[in-house]
Amino acid sequence: GPRECTLRSKELHDRTYISVEVSQQPFASGEHKKRSRGDRQIGELTNMLKESVEALLLTSVYPRSQIDIVVEILQSDGGLKAACLNSITLALMDAG
């Protein structure tokens, strides 16, 4: 569920701040290389997930709060965006 913002600079007075972090393990795909946080594909996926979650949630219900979403990719063999979005949706439903 939502929690109090950790930093005042991230606090939004009219809606919830949503933080999305995506990381992929080196063994997740056939390439076996370490993907850094600045990787373009991971950055695009992070932005797409953040925009989708912002559209999905009623962010005006909990102003001045924060929701942290952390996605850890353990296997990447197709359908990555759909799998990430489904897992985020199920986790939010479970959290209440």
Coordinates of N, CA, C and O in Angstrom, one line a residue:
G1 N 0.8 -1.2 0.0 CA 0.0 0.0 0.0 C 0.8 1.2 0.0 O 2.1 1.2 0.1
P2 N 0.2 2.4 -0.1 CA 1.0 3.6 -0.1 C 1.6 3.9 1.3 O 1.1 3.5 2.3
R3 N 2.7 4.6 1.3 CA 3.4 5.0 2.5 C 3.8 6.4 2.4 O 3.7 7.1 1.4
E4 N 4.3 7.0 3.5 CA 4.7 8.4 3.5 C 6.0 8.5 2.7 O 6.8 7.6 2.6
C5 N 6.1 9.6 2.0 CA 7.3 9.9 1.1 C 8.5 9.9 1.9 O 8.6 10.5 3.0
T6 N 9.6 9.4 1.4 CA 10.9 9.4 2.1 C 11.6 10.7 1.9 O 12.3 11.1 2.8
L7 N 11.4 11.3 0.7 CA 12.0 12.6 0.5 C 11.0 13.7 0.2 O 10.0 13.5 -0.5
R8 N 11.2 14.9 0.8 CA 10.2 15.9 0.6 C 10.2 16.4 -0.9 O 9.2 16.8 -1.4
S9 N 11.3 16.3 -1.6 CA 11.3 16.7 -3.0 C 10.5 15.8 -3.9 O 10.0 16.3 -4.9
K10 N 10.2 14.6 -3.5 CA 9.3 13.7 -4.3 C 7.9 13.8 -3.9 O 7.0 13.3 -4.6
E11 N 7.6 14.5 -2.8 CA 6.2 14.6 -2.3 C 5.4 15.5 -3.3 O 5.7 16.6 -3.6
L12 N 4.2 14.9 -3.7 CA 3.3 15.7 -4.6 C 2.1 16.0 -3.8 O 1.5 15.1 -3.2
H13 N 1.7 17.3 -3.8 CA 0.5 17.7 -2.9 C -0.8 17.3 -3.4 O -1.8 17.2 -2.7
D14 N -1.0 16.9 -4.7 CA -2.3 16.5 -5.2 C -2.4 15.0 -5.6 O -3.5 14.6 -5.9
R15 N -1.3 14.3 -5.6 CA -1.4 12.9 -6.0 C -0.3 12.1 -5.4 O 0.6 12.6 -4.7
T16 N -0.3 10.8 -5.6 CA 0.7 9.8 -5.1 C 1.9 9.8 -6.0 O 1.8 9.8 -7.3
Y17 N 3.1 9.8 -5.4 CA 4.3 9.6 -6.2 C 4.5 8.1 -6.4 O 4.5 7.3 -5.4
I18 N 4.7 7.7 -7.7 CA 5.0 6.2 -8.0 C 6.4 6.0 -8.4 O 6.8 6.7 -9.4
S19 N 7.1 5.2 -7.7 CA 8.5 4.9 -8.0 C 8.6 3.5 -8.6 O 8.1 2.5 -8.0
V20 N 9.1 3.3 -9.8 CA 9.3 2.0 -10.4 C 10.8 1.7 -10.7 O 11.5 2.5 -11.2
E21 N 11.2 0.5 -10.2 CA 12.6 0.1 -10.4 C 12.6 -1.3 -11.0 O 12.0 -2.2 -10.5
V22 N 13.3 -1.4 -12.2 CA 13.4 -2.7 -12.9 C 14.9 -3.1 -13.0 O 15.7 -2.3 -13.3
S23 N 15.1 -4.3 -12.6 CA 16.5 -4.9 -12.8 C 16.4 -6.3 -13.4 O 15.4 -7.0 -13.1
Q24 N 17.4 -6.6 -14.2 CA 17.4 -7.9 -14.8 C 18.7 -8.7 -14.4 O 19.8 -8.1 -14.5
Q25 N 18.6 -9.9 -14.0 CA 19.7 -10.7 -13.7 C 20.5 -11.1 -14.9 O 20.0 -11.2 -16.0
P26 N 21.8 -11.3 -14.8 CA 22.7 -11.6 -16.0 C 22.3 -12.9 -16.6 O 22.4 -13.1 -17.8
F27 N 21.7 -13.8 -15.9 CA 21.4 -15.1 -16.4 C 19.9 -15.2 -17.0 O 19.5 -16.2 -17.4
A28 N 19.2 -14.0 -17.0 CA 17.8 -14.0 -17.4 C 17.6 -14.2 -18.9 O 16.6 -14.7 -19.3
S29 N 18.6 -13.9 -19.7 CA 18.4 -14.1 -21.1 C 19.6 -14.9 -21.7 O 20.6 -15.2 -20.9
G30 N 19.6 -15.1 -22.9 CA 20.7 -15.9 -23.5 C 22.0 -15.1 -23.7 O 23.1 -15.7 -24.0
E31 N 22.0 -13.8 -23.4 CA 23.2 -13.0 -23.6 C 24.2 -13.1 -22.5 O 25.4 -12.9 -22.7
H32 N 23.8 -13.4 -21.3 CA 24.6 -13.5 -20.1 C 25.5 -12.3 -19.9 O 26.7 -12.4 -19.7
K33 N 24.9 -11.2 -20.0 CA 25.7 -10.0 -19.7 C 24.9 -9.2 -18.6 O 23.7 -9.2 -18.5
K34 N 25.7 -8.5 -17.8 CA 25.1 -7.6 -16.7 C 24.5 -6.4 -17.3 O 25.2 -5.7 -18.1
R35 N 23.3 -6.1 -17.0 CA 22.6 -4.9 -17.5 C 22.6 -3.9 -16.4 O 22.2 -4.2 -15.3
S36 N 23.1 -2.7 -16.7 CA 23.2 -1.7 -15.7 C 21.9 -0.9 -15.6 O 21.0 -1.1 -16.4
R37 N 21.8 -0.1 -14.5 CA 20.5 0.7 -14.4 C 20.3 1.7 -15.5 O 19.2 2.1 -15.8
G38 N 21.4 2.1 -16.2 CA 21.3 3.0 -17.3 C 21.0 2.4 -18.6 O 21.1 3.0 -19.6
D39 N 20.8 1.1 -18.6 CA 20.5 0.4 -19.9 C 19.3 0.9 -20.6 O 18.2 1.2 -19.9
R40 N 19.3 1.1 -21.9 CA 18.2 1.8 -22.6 C 16.9 0.9 -22.6 O 15.8 1.4 -22.4
Q41 N 17.1 -0.4 -22.8 CA 15.9 -1.3 -22.8 C 15.2 -1.3 -21.4 O 14.0 -1.3 -21.3
I42 N 16.0 -1.4 -20.4 CA 15.4 -1.4 -19.0 C 14.8 0.0 -18.7 O 13.7 0.0 -18.1
G43 N 15.4 1.0 -19.2 CA 14.8 2.4 -19.0 C 13.5 2.5 -19.7 O 12.6 3.1 -19.1
E44 N 13.4 2.1 -20.9 CA 12.1 2.1 -21.7 C 11.1 1.3 -21.0 O 9.9 1.7 -20.9
L45 N 11.4 0.1 -20.5 CA 10.5 -0.7 -19.8 C 10.0 -0.1 -18.5 O 8.8 -0.1 -18.2
T46 N 10.9 0.5 -17.8 CA 10.6 1.2 -16.6 C 9.6 2.4 -16.8 O 8.6 2.5 -16.1
N47 N 9.9 3.2 -17.8 CA 9.0 4.3 -18.2 C 7.6 3.8 -18.6 O 6.6 4.4 -18.2
M48 N 7.5 2.7 -19.4 CA 6.3 2.2 -19.8 C 5.5 1.7 -18.7 O 4.3 1.9 -18.6
L49 N 6.1 1.0 -17.7 CA 5.4 0.4 -16.6 C 4.9 1.5 -15.7 O 3.8 1.5 -15.1
K50 N 5.7 2.6 -15.5 CA 5.3 3.7 -14.6 C 4.1 4.4 -15.2 O 3.2 4.7 -14.5
E51 N 4.1 4.7 -16.5 CA 3.0 5.3 -17.2 C 1.7 4.4 -17.1 O 0.6 5.0 -16.8
S52 N 1.9 3.1 -17.2 CA 0.7 2.2 -17.1 C 0.2 2.2 -15.7 O -1.1 2.2 -15.5
V53 N 1.0 2.1 -14.7 CA 0.6 2.1 -13.3 C -0.1 3.4 -12.9 O -1.1 3.4 -12.2
E54 N 0.5 4.5 -13.4 CA -0.2 5.8 -13.1 C -1.6 5.9 -13.7 O -2.4 6.5 -13.1
A55 N -1.8 5.4 -14.9 CA -3.1 5.4 -15.5 C -4.0 4.4 -14.8 O -5.2 4.6 -14.7
L56 N -3.5 3.4 -14.2 CA -4.3 2.3 -13.5 C -4.8 2.7 -12.1 O -5.9 2.4 -11.8
L57 N -4.0 3.4 -11.4 CA -4.3 3.8 -10.0 C -5.0 5.1 -9.9 O -4.8 6.0 -10.7
L58 N -5.7 5.2 -8.8 CA -6.3 6.5 -8.5 C -5.4 7.2 -7.6 O -5.4 7.1 -6.3
T59 N -4.5 8.0 -8.2 CA -3.4 8.6 -7.4 C -3.9 9.8 -6.6 O -3.2 10.2 -5.6
S60 N -5.0 10.3 -6.9 CA -5.5 11.5 -6.1 C -6.1 11.1 -4.8 O -6.3 11.9 -3.9
V61 N -6.3 9.8 -4.6 CA -6.9 9.3 -3.3 C -5.9 9.4 -2.1 O -6.3 9.7 -1.0
Y62 N -4.6 9.3 -2.4 CA -3.6 9.3 -1.4 C -2.5 10.4 -1.7 O -1.4 10.1 -2.1
P63 N -2.9 11.7 -1.6 CA -1.9 12.7 -1.9 C -0.8 12.7 -0.8 O -0.9 12.2 0.3
R64 N 0.4 13.2 -1.2 CA 1.6 13.2 -0.4 C 2.0 11.8 0.1 O 2.6 11.7 1.2
S65 N 1.8 10.8 -0.7 CA 2.3 9.5 -0.3 C 3.1 8.9 -1.5 O 3.2 9.5 -2.6
Q66 N 3.6 7.7 -1.3 CA 4.5 7.1 -2.3 C 4.2 5.6 -2.4 O 4.0 5.0 -1.4
I67 N 4.3 5.1 -3.6 CA 4.2 3.7 -3.8 C 5.4 3.2 -4.6 O 5.8 3.8 -5.6
D68 N 6.1 2.3 -4.0 CA 7.4 1.7 -4.6 C 7.1 0.4 -5.3 O 6.5 -0.5 -4.7
I69 N 7.5 0.3 -6.5 CA 7.3 -0.9 -7.3 C 8.7 -1.4 -7.7 O 9.4 -0.7 -8.4
V70 N 9.0 -2.6 -7.4 CA 10.3 -3.2 -7.7 C 10.1 -4.4 -8.5 O 9.4 -5.4 -8.0
V71 N 10.6 -4.5 -9.7 CA 10.5 -5.7 -10.6 C 11.9 -6.3 -10.8 O 12.8 -5.6 -11.3
E72 N 12.0 -7.5 -10.5 CA 13.2 -8.3 -10.7 C 13.0 -9.3 -11.8 O 12.2 -10.3 -11.6
I73 N 13.7 -9.2 -12.9 CA 13.5 -10.1 -14.0 C 14.5 -11.3 -13.9 O 15.7 -11.1 -13.9
L74 N 13.9 -12.5 -13.7 CA 14.7 -13.7 -13.5 C 14.8 -14.5 -14.8 O 15.8 -15.3 -14.9
Q75 N 13.8 -14.4 -15.7 CA 13.9 -15.1 -17.0 C 13.2 -14.2 -18.0 O 12.1 -13.7 -17.9
S76 N 13.9 -14.1 -19.2 CA 13.4 -13.2 -20.2 C 13.5 -14.0 -21.5 O 14.5 -14.1 -22.2
D77 N 12.3 -14.6 -21.8 CA 12.3 -15.4 -23.1 C 11.1 -15.1 -23.9 O 10.6 -15.9 -24.7
G78 N 10.6 -13.8 -23.8 CA 9.5 -13.4 -24.6 C 8.3 -12.9 -23.7 O 8.1 -13.5 -22.6
G79 N 7.6 -11.9 -24.1 CA 6.4 -11.5 -23.4 C 6.8 -10.8 -22.1 O 6.1 -10.8 -21.1
L80 N 7.9 -10.1 -22.1 CA 8.5 -9.5 -20.9 C 7.6 -8.3 -20.4 O 7.3 -8.3 -19.2
K81 N 7.1 -7.5 -21.3 CA 6.3 -6.3 -20.9 C 5.0 -6.8 -20.3 O 4.5 -6.3 -19.2
A82 N 4.3 -7.8 -20.9 CA 3.1 -8.3 -20.4 C 3.3 -9.0 -19.1 O 2.4 -8.8 -18.2
A83 N 4.3 -9.7 -18.9 CA 4.6 -10.4 -17.7 C 4.8 -9.4 -16.5 O 4.3 -9.6 -15.4
C84 N 5.6 -8.4 -16.8 CA 5.9 -7.4 -15.8 C 4.6 -6.7 -15.4 O 4.3 -6.5 -14.2
L85 N 3.8 -6.3 -16.4 CA 2.6 -5.5 -16.1 C 1.6 -6.4 -15.3 O 0.9 -6.0 -14.3
N86 N 1.5 -7.7 -15.7 CA 0.6 -8.6 -14.9 C 1.1 -8.8 -13.5 O 0.3 -8.8 -12.6
S87 N 2.4 -9.0 -13.3 CA 2.9 -9.2 -12.0 C 2.7 -7.9 -11.1 O 2.4 -8.1 -9.9
I88 N 2.9 -6.7 -11.7 CA 2.6 -5.5 -10.9 C 1.2 -5.4 -10.5 O 0.8 -5.1 -9.4
T89 N 0.3 -5.7 -11.4 CA -1.2 -5.6 -11.2 C -1.6 -6.6 -10.1 O -2.3 -6.2 -9.1
L90 N -1.1 -7.8 -10.1 CA -1.4 -8.8 -9.1 C -0.8 -8.4 -7.7 O -1.5 -8.6 -6.7
A91 N 0.4 -7.9 -7.7 CA 1.0 -7.4 -6.5 C 0.2 -6.3 -5.8 O 0.0 -6.2 -4.6
L92 N -0.2 -5.3 -6.7 CA -1.0 -4.2 -6.1 C -2.4 -4.7 -5.6 O -2.9 -4.2 -4.6
M93 N -3.0 -5.7 -6.3 CA -4.3 -6.2 -5.8 C -4.1 -6.9 -4.5 O -4.9 -6.8 -3.6
D94 N -3.0 -7.6 -4.3 CA -2.7 -8.3 -3.1 C -2.4 -7.4 -2.0 O -2.7 -7.6 -0.8
A95 N -1.7 -6.3 -2.3 CA -1.4 -5.3 -1.3 C -2.6 -4.5 -0.8 O -2.6 -4.0 0.3
G96 N -3.6 -4.4 -1.6 CA -4.8 -3.8 -1.1 C -4.9 -2.4 -1.7 O -5.2 -1.4 -1.7

